[in-house]
Amino acid sequence: TTQQRYHIALVDYLPAGCEPLNRKLNGTLTDDANSSITRSQRNNNSDGRRPYLTIGWTDHENLRDERAEAFRSILWPG
């Protein structure tokens, strides 16, 4: 959008059996190349930058059993 947005709440409901991983906590890495924690560690762009979800675009996050919530007080155009 070309306009600023205020008081944004993004809620993502998760399918049954899934749960969000808190990337701020250090999980136990495994030797399993298909594990979600191992894959998340390799989720960097080829130029070394991290994906936008990990650079702190949110003001507050809630990770719940059935959903992940992200909040932002102002969202700039673009």
mmCIF file of C-alpha atoms in Angstrom:
data_model
loop_
_atom_site.group_PDB
_atom_site.id
_atom_site.type_symbol
_atom_site.label_atom_id
_atom_site.label_comp_id
_atom_site.label_asym_id
_atom_site.label_seq_id
_atom_site.Cartn_x
_atom_site.Cartn_y
_atom_site.Cartn_z
ATOM 1 C CA THR A 1 0.000 0.000 0.000
ATOM 2 C CA THR A 2 1.093 3.603 -0.478
ATOM 3 C CA GLN A 3 -0.208 4.811 2.902
ATOM 4 C CA GLN A 4 1.006 4.377 6.468
ATOM 5 C CA ARG A 5 -0.932 1.916 8.605
ATOM 6 C CA TYR A 6 -1.313 2.187 12.358
ATOM 7 C CA HIS A 7 -1.872 -0.481 15.038
ATOM 8 C CA ILE A 8 -1.313 -3.581 12.906
ATOM 9 C CA ALA A 9 -2.092 -7.042 14.269
ATOM 10 C CA LEU A 10 -1.106 -10.092 12.233
ATOM 11 C CA VAL A 11 -2.523 -13.423 13.420
ATOM 12 C CA ASP A 12 -1.512 -16.699 11.775
ATOM 13 C CA TYR A 13 -3.527 -19.748 12.847
ATOM 14 C CA LEU A 14 -1.514 -22.952 12.698
ATOM 15 C CA PRO A 15 -2.735 -26.359 11.506
ATOM 16 C CA ALA A 16 -3.263 -29.059 14.113
ATOM 17 C CA GLY A 17 -0.022 -30.665 15.227
ATOM 18 C CA CYS A 18 2.147 -27.612 14.458
ATOM 19 C CA GLU A 19 3.624 -25.161 16.898
ATOM 20 C CA PRO A 20 5.708 -22.023 16.342
ATOM 21 C CA LEU A 21 9.408 -22.019 17.215
ATOM 22 C CA ASN A 22 10.719 -19.119 19.256
ATOM 23 C CA ARG A 23 13.887 -18.163 17.367
ATOM 24 C CA LYS A 24 15.131 -16.095 20.316
ATOM 25 C CA LEU A 25 15.588 -19.287 22.347
ATOM 26 C CA ASN A 26 18.498 -21.589 21.556
ATOM 27 C CA GLY A 27 17.108 -24.941 20.501
ATOM 28 C CA THR A 28 19.037 -28.170 20.394
ATOM 29 C CA LEU A 29 20.503 -28.742 16.953
ATOM 30 C CA THR A 30 20.332 -32.297 15.695
ATOM 31 C CA ASP A 31 22.215 -34.240 13.042
ATOM 32 C CA ASP A 32 18.939 -34.725 11.166
ATOM 33 C CA ALA A 33 19.196 -32.540 8.029
ATOM 34 C CA ASN A 34 15.396 -32.487 7.741
ATOM 35 C CA SER A 35 14.703 -31.174 11.235
ATOM 36 C CA SER A 36 12.931 -27.822 11.387
ATOM 37 C CA ILE A 37 15.556 -26.333 13.716
ATOM 38 C CA THR A 38 18.408 -27.292 11.388
ATOM 39 C CA ARG A 39 16.526 -25.873 8.385
ATOM 40 C CA SER A 40 15.778 -22.620 10.226
ATOM 41 C CA GLN A 41 19.493 -22.097 10.874
ATOM 42 C CA ARG A 42 20.155 -22.337 7.121
ATOM 43 C CA ASN A 43 17.344 -19.937 6.212
ATOM 44 C CA ASN A 44 19.714 -17.091 5.321
ATOM 45 C CA ASN A 45 19.796 -15.346 1.966
ATOM 46 C CA SER A 46 22.765 -16.035 -0.299
ATOM 47 C CA ASP A 47 24.293 -12.622 0.473
ATOM 48 C CA GLY A 48 24.302 -13.286 4.223
ATOM 49 C CA ARG A 49 21.246 -11.186 5.119
ATOM 50 C CA ARG A 50 18.583 -12.767 7.249
ATOM 51 C CA PRO A 51 14.951 -13.018 6.062
ATOM 52 C CA TYR A 52 12.735 -10.051 6.957
ATOM 53 C CA LEU A 53 10.894 -12.048 9.610
ATOM 54 C CA THR A 54 14.001 -12.260 11.768
ATOM 55 C CA ILE A 55 15.140 -8.624 11.721
ATOM 56 C CA GLY A 56 12.625 -7.403 14.267
ATOM 57 C CA TRP A 57 9.944 -5.663 12.229
ATOM 58 C CA THR A 58 7.426 -6.333 15.008
ATOM 59 C CA ASP A 59 6.959 -4.366 18.210
ATOM 60 C CA HIS A 60 5.600 -7.407 20.062
ATOM 61 C CA GLU A 61 5.079 -11.106 19.320
ATOM 62 C CA ASN A 62 2.960 -13.790 20.980
ATOM 63 C CA LEU A 63 3.620 -17.453 20.232
ATOM 64 C CA ARG A 64 0.670 -19.547 21.338
ATOM 65 C CA ASP A 65 -0.202 -23.222 20.922
ATOM 66 C CA GLU A 66 -2.651 -22.649 18.078
ATOM 67 C CA ARG A 67 -1.449 -19.355 16.561
ATOM 68 C CA ALA A 68 1.359 -16.853 16.174
ATOM 69 C CA GLU A 69 0.598 -13.145 16.668
ATOM 70 C CA ALA A 70 2.680 -10.126 15.626
ATOM 71 C CA PHE A 71 1.944 -6.492 16.486
ATOM 72 C CA ARG A 72 3.282 -3.199 15.144
ATOM 73 C CA SER A 73 2.234 0.340 16.082
ATOM 74 C CA ILE A 74 3.124 1.866 12.680
ATOM 75 C CA LEU A 75 3.804 0.281 9.296
ATOM 76 C CA TRP A 76 5.426 2.446 6.632
ATOM 77 C CA PRO A 77 4.282 2.412 2.982
ATOM 78 C CA GLY A 78 5.766 -0.095 0.613
#
